[in-house]
PDB file of C-alpha atoms and ligand atoms in Angstrom:
ATOM      1  CA  MET U 113      73.782 -74.367 107.556  1.00  0.00           C
ATOM      2  CA  PRO U 114      75.032 -75.044 110.930  1.00  0.00           C
ATOM      3  CA  ALA U 115      74.403 -78.898 111.801  1.00  0.00           C
ATOM      4  CA  SER U 116      71.097 -79.623 113.438  1.00  0.00           C
ATOM      5  CA  LEU U 117      71.653 -80.507 116.706  1.00  0.00           C
ATOM      6  CA  SER U 118      70.583 -84.667 117.266  1.00  0.00           C
ATOM      7  CA  GLU U 119      66.871 -85.438 119.006  1.00  0.00           C
ATOM      8  CA  SER U 120      69.582 -87.039 122.051  1.00  0.00           C
ATOM      9  CA  ALA U 121      71.370 -83.780 122.124  1.00  0.00           C
ATOM     10  CA  VAL U 122      68.335 -81.684 122.435  1.00  0.00           C
ATOM     11  CA  VAL U 123      67.207 -84.378 125.613  1.00  0.00           C
ATOM     12  CA  THR U 124      70.487 -83.648 126.703  1.00  0.00           C
ATOM     13  CA  ARG U 125      70.321 -80.474 127.140  1.00  0.00           C
ATOM     14  CA  LEU U 126      66.449 -80.084 127.963  1.00  0.00           C
ATOM     15  CA  ARG U 127      67.285 -82.502 131.335  1.00  0.00           C
ATOM     16  CA  ALA U 128      70.504 -80.148 132.131  1.00  0.00           C
ATOM     17  CA  ALA U 129      67.558 -77.401 132.071  1.00  0.00           C
ATOM     18  CA  GLY U 130      65.281 -79.278 134.303  1.00  0.00           C
ATOM     19  CA  CYS U 131      62.653 -80.535 132.072  1.00  0.00           C
ATOM     20  CA  VAL U 132      61.282 -83.313 133.422  1.00  0.00           C
ATOM     21  CA  PHE U 133      59.488 -84.433 130.142  1.00  0.00           C
ATOM     22  CA  ALA U 134      62.482 -83.966 128.409  1.00  0.00           C
ATOM     23  CA  GLU U 135      62.563 -87.018 125.868  1.00  0.00           C
ATOM     24  CA  ASP U 136      58.560 -86.207 124.548  1.00  0.00           C
ATOM     25  CA  GLU U 137      59.591 -82.354 124.210  1.00  0.00           C
ATOM     26  CA  ALA U 138      62.662 -83.162 122.257  1.00  0.00           C
ATOM     27  CA  ARG U 139      60.312 -85.329 119.645  1.00  0.00           C
ATOM     28  CA  LEU U 140      58.263 -82.406 119.085  1.00  0.00           C
ATOM     29  CA  LEU U 141      60.998 -79.824 119.206  1.00  0.00           C
ATOM     30  CA  VAL U 142      62.665 -81.820 116.253  1.00  0.00           C
ATOM     31  CA  ALA U 143      59.193 -82.430 114.656  1.00  0.00           C
ATOM     32  CA  GLU U 144      58.235 -78.780 114.425  1.00  0.00           C
ATOM     33  CA  ALA U 145      61.259 -76.769 114.022  1.00  0.00           C
ATOM     34  CA  ARG U 146      62.135 -76.123 110.349  1.00  0.00           C
ATOM     35  CA  THR U 147      65.759 -75.530 110.067  1.00  0.00           C
ATOM     36  CA  PRO U 148      68.536 -76.230 112.216  1.00  0.00           C
ATOM     37  CA  ASP U 149      68.919 -72.482 113.274  1.00  0.00           C
ATOM     38  CA  ASP U 150      65.183 -72.761 114.216  1.00  0.00           C
ATOM     39  CA  LEU U 151      65.617 -76.377 116.593  1.00  0.00           C
ATOM     40  CA  ALA U 152      68.113 -74.335 117.386  1.00  0.00           C
ATOM     41  CA  ALA U 153      66.666 -71.133 119.082  1.00  0.00           C
ATOM     42  CA  MET U 154      63.538 -73.547 120.057  1.00  0.00           C
ATOM     43  CA  VAL U 155      66.113 -75.247 122.363  1.00  0.00           C
ATOM     44  CA  ASP U 156      67.217 -72.486 123.948  1.00  0.00           C
ATOM     45  CA  ARG U 157      63.893 -70.960 124.539  1.00  0.00           C
ATOM     46  CA  ARG U 158      62.866 -74.051 126.063  1.00  0.00           C
ATOM     47  CA  ALA U 159      65.783 -74.220 128.071  1.00  0.00           C
ATOM     48  CA  GLY U 160      65.570 -70.498 128.859  1.00  0.00           C
ATOM     49  CA  GLY U 161      62.469 -71.511 130.724  1.00  0.00           C
ATOM     50  CA  PHE U 162      59.655 -70.267 128.437  1.00  0.00           C
ATOM     51  CA  PRO U 163      56.490 -72.693 128.339  1.00  0.00           C
ATOM     52  CA  LEU U 164      57.026 -75.191 125.798  1.00  0.00           C
ATOM     53  CA  GLU U 165      53.193 -74.593 124.288  1.00  0.00           C
ATOM     54  CA  HIS U 166      54.765 -71.241 123.429  1.00  0.00           C
ATOM     55  CA  VAL U 167      58.329 -72.236 122.108  1.00  0.00           C
ATOM     56  CA  LEU U 168      56.282 -74.771 119.338  1.00  0.00           C
ATOM     57  CA  GLY U 169      53.172 -71.866 119.138  1.00  0.00           C
ATOM     58  CA  TRP U 170      50.733 -74.743 119.587  1.00  0.00           C
ATOM     59  CA  ALA U 171      49.159 -76.643 122.706  1.00  0.00           C
ATOM     60  CA  GLU U 172      47.140 -79.553 122.344  1.00  0.00           C
ATOM     61  CA  PHE U 173      43.366 -78.843 124.264  1.00  0.00           C
ATOM     62  CA  CYS U 174      40.425 -81.932 123.667  1.00  0.00           C
ATOM     63  CA  GLY U 175      42.531 -83.840 121.014  1.00  0.00           C
ATOM     64  CA  LEU U 176      43.385 -80.074 118.869  1.00  0.00           C
ATOM     65  CA  ARG U 177      45.814 -78.137 118.191  1.00  0.00           C
ATOM     66  CA  ILE U 178      45.132 -74.819 119.545  1.00  0.00           C
ATOM     67  CA  ALA U 179      47.869 -71.769 118.307  1.00  0.00           C
ATOM     68  CA  VAL U 180      49.052 -70.487 121.653  1.00  0.00           C
ATOM     69  CA  ASP U 181      50.840 -66.941 120.774  1.00  0.00           C
ATOM     70  CA  PRO U 182      53.558 -65.529 123.602  1.00  0.00           C
ATOM     71  CA  GLY U 183      51.531 -64.388 126.539  1.00  0.00           C
ATOM     72  CA  VAL U 184      48.762 -65.932 125.911  1.00  0.00           C
ATOM     73  CA  PHE U 185      47.157 -67.925 128.551  1.00  0.00           C
ATOM     74  CA  VAL U 186      48.515 -71.613 127.670  1.00  0.00           C
ATOM     75  CA  PRO U 187      45.007 -74.569 128.068  1.00  0.00           C
ATOM     76  CA  ARG U 188      45.569 -76.218 130.967  1.00  0.00           C
ATOM     77  CA  ARG U 189      44.135 -80.138 130.448  1.00  0.00           C
ATOM     78  CA  ARG U 190      42.661 -79.752 133.269  1.00  0.00           C
ATOM     79  CA  THR U 191      39.970 -77.809 131.691  1.00  0.00           C
ATOM     80  CA  GLU U 192      39.031 -80.241 129.315  1.00  0.00           C
ATOM     81  CA  PHE U 193      36.547 -81.459 132.105  1.00  0.00           C
ATOM     82  CA  LEU U 194      34.723 -78.281 131.869  1.00  0.00           C
ATOM     83  CA  VAL U 195      34.070 -78.816 128.105  1.00  0.00           C
ATOM     84  CA  ARG U 196      32.957 -82.314 128.277  1.00  0.00           C
ATOM     85  CA  GLN U 197      30.511 -81.097 131.533  1.00  0.00           C
ATOM     86  CA  ALA U 198      29.594 -78.269 128.456  1.00  0.00           C
ATOM     87  CA  VAL U 199      29.313 -80.376 125.656  1.00  0.00           C
ATOM     88  CA  ALA U 200      26.957 -83.420 127.710  1.00  0.00           C
ATOM     89  CA  LEU U 201      24.427 -79.961 128.876  1.00  0.00           C
ATOM     90  CA  ALA U 202      24.727 -78.857 125.575  1.00  0.00           C
ATOM     91  CA  ALA U 203      23.884 -82.144 123.999  1.00  0.00           C
ATOM     92  CA  ARG U 204      20.532 -81.966 125.814  1.00  0.00           C
ATOM     93  CA  THR U 205      19.418 -78.782 125.005  1.00  0.00           C
ATOM     94  CA  PRO U 206      16.643 -78.436 122.049  1.00  0.00           C
ATOM     95  CA  ALA U 207      17.884 -75.226 120.096  1.00  0.00           C
ATOM     96  CA  GLU U 208      19.579 -75.351 116.961  1.00  0.00           C
ATOM     97  CA  PRO U 209      22.519 -74.934 116.385  1.00  0.00           C
ATOM     98  CA  THR U 210      23.315 -74.348 119.985  1.00  0.00           C
ATOM     99  CA  VAL U 211      24.426 -70.649 120.580  1.00  0.00           C
ATOM    100  CA  VAL U 212      28.104 -70.907 123.173  1.00  0.00           C
ATOM    101  CA  LEU U 213      29.756 -68.008 124.244  1.00  0.00           C
ATOM    102  CA  ASP U 214      33.570 -68.652 125.798  1.00  0.00           C
ATOM    103  CA  LEU U 215      33.625 -65.871 128.423  1.00  0.00           C
ATOM    104  CA  CYS U 216      37.629 -64.846 129.050  1.00  0.00           C
ATOM    105  CA  CYS U 217      38.379 -66.982 126.275  1.00  0.00           C
ATOM    106  CA  GLY U 218      42.364 -66.330 125.800  1.00  0.00           C
ATOM    107  CA  SER U 219      43.264 -68.822 122.891  1.00  0.00           C
ATOM    108  CA  GLY U 220      39.777 -69.474 122.577  1.00  0.00           C
ATOM    109  CA  ALA U 221      40.428 -73.450 122.853  1.00  0.00           C
ATOM    110  CA  LEU U 222      37.305 -74.161 124.639  1.00  0.00           C
ATOM    111  CA  GLY U 223      34.778 -72.392 122.533  1.00  0.00           C
ATOM    112  CA  VAL U 224      37.234 -74.361 119.464  1.00  0.00           C
ATOM    113  CA  ALA U 225      36.770 -77.562 121.457  1.00  0.00           C
ATOM    114  CA  LEU U 226      33.201 -76.867 122.197  1.00  0.00           C
ATOM    115  CA  ALA U 227      32.491 -76.200 118.577  1.00  0.00           C
ATOM    116  CA  ALA U 228      34.648 -79.220 117.127  1.00  0.00           C
ATOM    117  CA  ALA U 229      32.596 -81.456 119.806  1.00  0.00           C
ATOM    118  CA  LEU U 230      28.945 -80.675 119.419  1.00  0.00           C
ATOM    119  CA  GLY U 231      28.713 -79.887 114.875  1.00  0.00           C
ATOM    120  CA  PRO U 232      27.798 -76.536 114.446  1.00  0.00           C
ATOM    121  CA  VAL U 233      27.708 -73.706 116.904  1.00  0.00           C
ATOM    122  CA  GLU U 234      26.940 -70.200 117.068  1.00  0.00           C
ATOM    123  CA  LEU U 235      29.678 -69.207 118.834  1.00  0.00           C
ATOM    124  CA  HIS U 236      30.827 -66.117 120.168  1.00  0.00           C
ATOM    125  CA  ALA U 237      33.815 -65.417 122.355  1.00  0.00           C
ATOM    126  CA  ALA U 238      35.389 -62.547 124.017  1.00  0.00           C
ATOM    127  CA  ASP U 239      38.532 -61.500 126.010  1.00  0.00           C
ATOM    128  CA  VAL U 240      39.914 -58.795 127.539  1.00  0.00           C
ATOM    129  CA  ASP U 241      43.862 -59.080 126.303  1.00  0.00           C
ATOM    130  CA  PRO U 242      44.579 -57.925 122.471  1.00  0.00           C
ATOM    131  CA  ALA U 243      47.409 -60.192 121.993  1.00  0.00           C
ATOM    132  CA  ALA U 244      44.641 -63.295 123.834  1.00  0.00           C
ATOM    133  CA  VAL U 245      42.026 -61.409 121.123  1.00  0.00           C
ATOM    134  CA  ARG U 246      44.550 -62.193 118.416  1.00  0.00           C
ATOM    135  CA  CYS U 247      45.358 -65.235 118.922  1.00  0.00           C
ATOM    136  CA  ALA U 248      41.626 -66.181 119.304  1.00  0.00           C
ATOM    137  CA  ARG U 249      40.693 -65.055 116.066  1.00  0.00           C
ATOM    138  CA  ARG U 250      43.503 -66.967 114.377  1.00  0.00           C
ATOM    139  CA  ASN U 251      42.023 -70.248 116.334  1.00  0.00           C
ATOM    140  CA  VAL U 252      38.156 -69.594 116.045  1.00  0.00           C
ATOM    141  CA  ALA U 253      38.831 -68.242 112.222  1.00  0.00           C
ATOM    142  CA  ALA U 254      35.341 -68.532 110.111  1.00  0.00           C
ATOM    143  CA  ALA U 255      33.384 -70.835 113.626  1.00  0.00           C
ATOM    144  CA  GLY U 256      32.044 -67.865 115.616  1.00  0.00           C
ATOM    145  CA  THR U 257      32.616 -64.238 116.333  1.00  0.00           C
ATOM    146  CA  VAL U 258      35.618 -62.775 119.033  1.00  0.00           C
ATOM    147  CA  TYR U 259      35.233 -59.876 120.468  1.00  0.00           C
ATOM    148  CA  GLU U 260      37.613 -57.241 122.407  1.00  0.00           C
ATOM    149  CA  GLY U 261      36.549 -55.979 126.179  1.00  0.00           C
ATOM    150  CA  ASP U 262      35.598 -56.324 129.984  1.00  0.00           C
ATOM    151  CA  LEU U 263      33.562 -59.530 130.405  1.00  0.00           C
ATOM    152  CA  TYR U 264      30.115 -59.110 128.457  1.00  0.00           C
ATOM    153  CA  ASP U 265      30.612 -55.099 127.540  1.00  0.00           C
ATOM    154  CA  PRO U 266      31.618 -55.926 123.777  1.00  0.00           C
ATOM    155  CA  LEU U 267      29.230 -58.450 123.491  1.00  0.00           C
ATOM    156  CA  PRO U 268      26.153 -57.768 120.496  1.00  0.00           C
ATOM    157  CA  ALA U 269      22.942 -56.794 122.209  1.00  0.00           C
ATOM    158  CA  THR U 270      21.335 -59.423 120.169  1.00  0.00           C
ATOM    159  CA  LEU U 271      23.139 -62.321 121.989  1.00  0.00           C
ATOM    160  CA  ARG U 272      20.821 -61.013 125.327  1.00  0.00           C
ATOM    161  CA  GLY U 273      18.848 -64.048 126.567  1.00  0.00           C
ATOM    162  CA  ARG U 274      20.034 -66.438 123.787  1.00  0.00           C
ATOM    163  CA  VAL U 275      23.384 -68.094 124.991  1.00  0.00           C
ATOM    164  CA  ASP U 276      22.906 -72.157 125.958  1.00  0.00           C
ATOM    165  CA  VAL U 277      26.463 -72.633 127.193  1.00  0.00           C
ATOM    166  CA  LEU U 278      28.317 -70.125 128.721  1.00  0.00           C
ATOM    167  CA  ALA U 279      31.778 -71.396 129.257  1.00  0.00           C
ATOM    168  CA  ALA U 280      34.085 -69.186 131.507  1.00  0.00           C
ATOM    169  CA  ASN U 281      37.903 -70.002 132.456  1.00  0.00           C
ATOM    170  CA  VAL U 282      38.364 -67.048 134.206  1.00  0.00           C
ATOM    171  CA  PRO U 283      41.427 -66.088 136.178  1.00  0.00           C
ATOM    172  CA  TYR U 284      41.392 -67.574 139.635  1.00  0.00           C
ATOM    173  CA  VAL U 285      44.455 -67.477 141.072  1.00  0.00           C
ATOM    174  CA  PRO U 286      44.110 -65.230 144.893  1.00  0.00           C
ATOM    175  CA  ALA U 287      46.231 -62.114 143.620  1.00  0.00           C
ATOM    176  CA  GLU U 288      49.405 -62.730 147.121  1.00  0.00           C
ATOM    177  CA  GLU U 289      49.737 -66.634 145.488  1.00  0.00           C
ATOM    178  CA  VAL U 290      50.400 -65.692 141.809  1.00  0.00           C
ATOM    179  CA  ALA U 291      53.704 -64.946 143.215  1.00  0.00           C
ATOM    180  CA  LEU U 292      54.092 -68.453 144.329  1.00  0.00           C
ATOM    181  CA  LEU U 293      52.922 -70.135 140.681  1.00  0.00           C
ATOM    182  CA  PRO U 294      55.921 -71.874 138.530  1.00  0.00           C
ATOM    183  CA  ALA U 295      57.750 -69.518 136.510  1.00  0.00           C
ATOM    184  CA  GLU U 296      56.276 -70.516 133.456  1.00  0.00           C
ATOM    185  CA  ALA U 297      53.132 -69.383 134.097  1.00  0.00           C
ATOM    186  CA  ARG U 298      53.815 -66.220 136.558  1.00  0.00           C
ATOM    187  CA  VAL U 299      56.568 -64.587 134.335  1.00  0.00           C
ATOM    188  CA  HIS U 300      54.902 -66.346 130.443  1.00  0.00           C
ATOM    189  CA  GLU U 301      51.407 -65.867 131.268  1.00  0.00           C
ATOM    190  CA  ALA U 302      49.810 -62.286 131.335  1.00  0.00           C
ATOM    191  CA  ARG U 303      49.007 -61.237 134.785  1.00  0.00           C
ATOM    192  CA  VAL U 304      45.274 -60.976 133.602  1.00  0.00           C
ATOM    193  CA  ALA U 305      45.309 -64.290 132.786  1.00  0.00           C
ATOM    194  CA  LEU U 306      46.026 -65.331 136.314  1.00  0.00           C
ATOM    195  CA  ASP U 307      45.420 -62.975 138.799  1.00  0.00           C
ATOM    196  CA  GLY U 308      41.835 -63.086 140.278  1.00  0.00           C
ATOM    197  CA  GLY U 309      41.939 -60.592 142.929  1.00  0.00           C
ATOM    198  CA  ASP U 310      41.629 -61.032 147.538  1.00  0.00           C
ATOM    199  CA  ASP U 311      40.393 -63.963 146.827  1.00  0.00           C
ATOM    200  CA  GLY U 312      40.464 -64.853 143.473  1.00  0.00           C
ATOM    201  CA  LEU U 313      37.241 -64.814 142.809  1.00  0.00           C
ATOM    202  CA  ASP U 314      36.669 -61.116 141.722  1.00  0.00           C
ATOM    203  CA  VAL U 315      35.936 -61.883 138.090  1.00  0.00           C
ATOM    204  CA  LEU U 316      34.042 -65.265 138.874  1.00  0.00           C
ATOM    205  CA  ARG U 317      31.357 -62.911 140.919  1.00  0.00           C
ATOM    206  CA  ARG U 318      31.494 -60.714 137.726  1.00  0.00           C
ATOM    207  CA  VAL U 319      30.680 -63.494 135.631  1.00  0.00           C
ATOM    208  CA  ALA U 320      27.724 -65.124 137.042  1.00  0.00           C
ATOM    209  CA  ALA U 321      26.293 -61.777 138.057  1.00  0.00           C
ATOM    210  CA  GLY U 322      26.407 -60.466 134.727  1.00  0.00           C
ATOM    211  CA  ALA U 323      25.441 -64.703 133.436  1.00  0.00           C
ATOM    212  CA  PRO U 324      21.326 -64.205 134.003  1.00  0.00           C
ATOM    213  CA  ARG U 325      21.191 -61.768 131.444  1.00  0.00           C
ATOM    214  CA  TRP U 326      22.763 -63.266 128.839  1.00  0.00           C
ATOM    215  CA  LEU U 327      21.759 -66.721 129.180  1.00  0.00           C
ATOM    216  CA  ALA U 328      18.900 -68.216 127.202  1.00  0.00           C
ATOM    217  CA  PRO U 329      16.250 -70.221 129.891  1.00  0.00           C
ATOM    218  CA  GLY U 330      17.640 -73.054 130.645  1.00  0.00           C
ATOM    219  CA  GLY U 331      20.896 -72.198 129.476  1.00  0.00           C
ATOM    220  CA  HIS U 332      23.892 -72.849 131.444  1.00  0.00           C
ATOM    221  CA  LEU U 333      27.202 -71.176 133.131  1.00  0.00           C
ATOM    222  CA  LEU U 334      30.137 -73.089 133.581  1.00  0.00           C
ATOM    223  CA  VAL U 335      33.313 -72.279 135.450  1.00  0.00           C
ATOM    224  CA  GLU U 336      36.337 -73.620 136.684  1.00  0.00           C
ATOM    225  CA  THR U 337      37.712 -73.192 140.592  1.00  0.00           C
ATOM    226  CA  SER U 338      39.562 -74.796 143.263  1.00  0.00           C
ATOM    227  CA  GLU U 339      38.080 -77.068 146.276  1.00  0.00           C
ATOM    228  CA  ARG U 340      38.645 -74.027 148.369  1.00  0.00           C
ATOM    229  CA  GLN U 341      36.701 -71.656 146.385  1.00  0.00           C
ATOM    230  CA  ALA U 342      33.889 -73.675 145.447  1.00  0.00           C
ATOM    231  CA  PRO U 343      31.506 -73.128 147.882  1.00  0.00           C
ATOM    232  CA  HIS U 344      32.104 -69.070 147.148  1.00  0.00           C
ATOM    233  CA  ALA U 345      31.414 -69.773 143.838  1.00  0.00           C
ATOM    234  CA  VAL U 346      28.307 -71.836 144.315  1.00  0.00           C
ATOM    235  CA  ALA U 347      26.972 -69.190 146.801  1.00  0.00           C
ATOM    236  CA  ALA U 348      28.197 -65.910 143.791  1.00  0.00           C
ATOM    237  CA  PHE U 349      25.546 -68.684 141.687  1.00  0.00           C
ATOM    238  CA  ALA U 350      22.864 -68.801 143.410  1.00  0.00           C
ATOM    239  CA  GLY U 351      23.494 -65.131 144.833  1.00  0.00           C
ATOM    240  CA  ALA U 352      22.675 -64.113 140.630  1.00  0.00           C
ATOM    241  CA  GLY U 353      19.982 -66.647 140.370  1.00  0.00           C
ATOM    242  CA  LEU U 354      21.278 -69.546 138.883  1.00  0.00           C
ATOM    243  CA  VAL U 355      21.105 -72.926 140.604  1.00  0.00           C
ATOM    244  CA  PRO U 356      24.107 -74.470 141.466  1.00  0.00           C
ATOM    245  CA  ARG U 357      25.924 -77.908 141.563  1.00  0.00           C
ATOM    246  CA  VAL U 358      29.431 -78.918 141.726  1.00  0.00           C
ATOM    247  CA  VAL U 359      31.156 -81.472 139.954  1.00  0.00           C
ATOM    248  CA  VAL U 360      34.673 -82.864 140.476  1.00  0.00           C
ATOM    249  CA  SER U 361      36.635 -84.900 138.202  1.00  0.00           C
ATOM    250  CA  ALA U 362      39.440 -86.598 140.454  1.00  0.00           C
ATOM    251  CA  GLU U 363      41.519 -87.851 137.649  1.00  0.00           C
ATOM    252  CA  LEU U 364      42.346 -84.514 136.163  1.00  0.00           C
ATOM    253  CA  TYR U 365      41.988 -82.715 139.486  1.00  0.00           C
ATOM    254  CA  ALA U 366      39.303 -80.479 138.033  1.00  0.00           C
ATOM    255  CA  ILE U 367      36.385 -78.696 139.818  1.00  0.00           C
ATOM    256  CA  VAL U 368      33.464 -76.812 138.155  1.00  0.00           C
ATOM    257  CA  VAL U 369      30.694 -75.015 138.875  1.00  0.00           C
ATOM    258  CA  VAL U 370      27.657 -75.522 136.328  1.00  0.00           C
ATOM    259  CA  GLY U 371      24.645 -73.114 137.068  1.00  0.00           C
ATOM    260  CA  ILE U 372      21.277 -73.039 135.315  1.00  0.00           C
ATOM    261  CA  LEU U 373      19.185 -70.608 134.630  1.00  0.00           C
ATOM    262  CA  PRO U 374      15.833 -72.148 135.814  1.00  0.00           C
ATOM    263  CA  PRO U 375      14.036 -71.251 132.744  1.00  0.00           C
ATOM    264  CA  SER U 376      11.020 -69.185 133.506  1.00  0.00           C
TER     265      SER U 376
HETATM  266  C1  SAM T 148      42.497 -68.503 132.647  1.00  0.00           C
HETATM  267  S1  SAM T 148      42.403 -67.403 131.360  1.00  0.00           S
HETATM  268  C2  SAM T 148      42.033 -68.962 130.412  1.00  0.00           C
HETATM  269  C3  SAM T 148      41.779 -68.977 129.006  1.00  0.00           C
HETATM  270  C4  SAM T 148      40.708 -69.828 128.631  1.00  0.00           C
HETATM  271  N1  SAM T 148      39.430 -69.465 128.717  1.00  0.00           N
HETATM  272  C5  SAM T 148      41.463 -70.756 128.406  1.00  0.00           C
HETATM  273  O1  SAM T 148      40.980 -71.841 129.587  1.00  0.00           O
HETATM  274  O2  SAM T 148      42.559 -71.353 127.767  1.00  0.00           O
HETATM  275  C6  SAM T 148      41.726 -66.478 131.844  1.00  0.00           C
HETATM  276  C7  SAM T 148      41.535 -65.328 130.518  1.00  0.00           C
HETATM  277  O3  SAM T 148      40.338 -64.293 131.012  1.00  0.00           O
HETATM  278  C8  SAM T 148      40.446 -63.583 130.563  1.00  0.00           C
HETATM  279  N2  SAM T 148      40.135 -62.023 131.442  1.00  0.00           N
HETATM  280  C9  SAM T 148      40.538 -61.782 132.746  1.00  0.00           C
HETATM  281  N3  SAM T 148      39.936 -60.831 132.917  1.00  0.00           N
HETATM  282  C10 SAM T 148      38.547 -60.317 132.100  1.00  0.00           C
HETATM  283  C11 SAM T 148      38.118 -59.392 131.959  1.00  0.00           C
HETATM  284  N4  SAM T 148      37.866 -58.943 132.696  1.00  0.00           N
HETATM  285  N5  SAM T 148      37.294 -59.322 131.085  1.00  0.00           N
HETATM  286  C12 SAM T 148      37.394 -60.411 129.930  1.00  0.00           C
HETATM  287  N6  SAM T 148      38.135 -61.192 130.000  1.00  0.00           N
HETATM  288  C13 SAM T 148      38.966 -61.317 130.805  1.00  0.00           C
HETATM  289  C14 SAM T 148      42.677 -63.074 130.447  1.00  0.00           C
HETATM  290  O4  SAM T 148      43.048 -62.331 129.741  1.00  0.00           O
HETATM  291  C15 SAM T 148      42.877 -64.425 130.535  1.00  0.00           C
HETATM  292  O5  SAM T 148      42.568 -65.091 128.849  1.00  0.00           O
END
């Protein structure tokens, strides 16, 4: 067995590869590696440009460790803002347990975080990418059900009209801008996780259009979007019959459109 790389050697290697937070990353890699060979391979992958979370096999999200498999979207810190908004809304929902749908779930991070914050929930999650679905099933485990398919298509009909919180962090990068993303996203995350079509709003519009059929009266749809896209997202929500508002976190540089299905 080769001698293990020291933490300072890992820092030097990561710094040379351009990792800005080399010290923090080295600490995580050294803690995660099971053997010296394992550590050397992990450092090679990280220095070769793989996202830290794919090398570690997990990401921290809302204080939880979420497994993230190769190719699967790494949950972003900014999306914690959407979760916080959803938690605040669910706390006001009389339904018990709260019915949560995490659409475009990727690793399942949003649903898992909502379940952790809200206590017992009825959790459903879905994604079109089989790798994401496998990953989400590991994270969600017995806490809910993960379906594979296009948006609402794979969901059971029994869920119609019952969803209190519909959290959907959809892909929202305009197609032409995918090429401008950092390599960690562009190369190592699936294109379907990033590309939102011509103006980045294709999936969001479809989610908004379908939401009234699945939301309970008084239920909420929450999506993350960009500043430029927010007015168009608001129009899509309103066009679908939801009453929209925009909430912003300057701290996390996050914009979330929240729409309520008015109680009839
Ligand atoms: C931006 S990622 C977000 C993943 C996760 N919600 C998160 O925040 O970490 C978007 C996800 O949407 C999924 N997706 C894209 N188009 C979809 C569709 N038509 N139906 C279901 N899922 C879709 C992708 O596979 C990807 O996992």
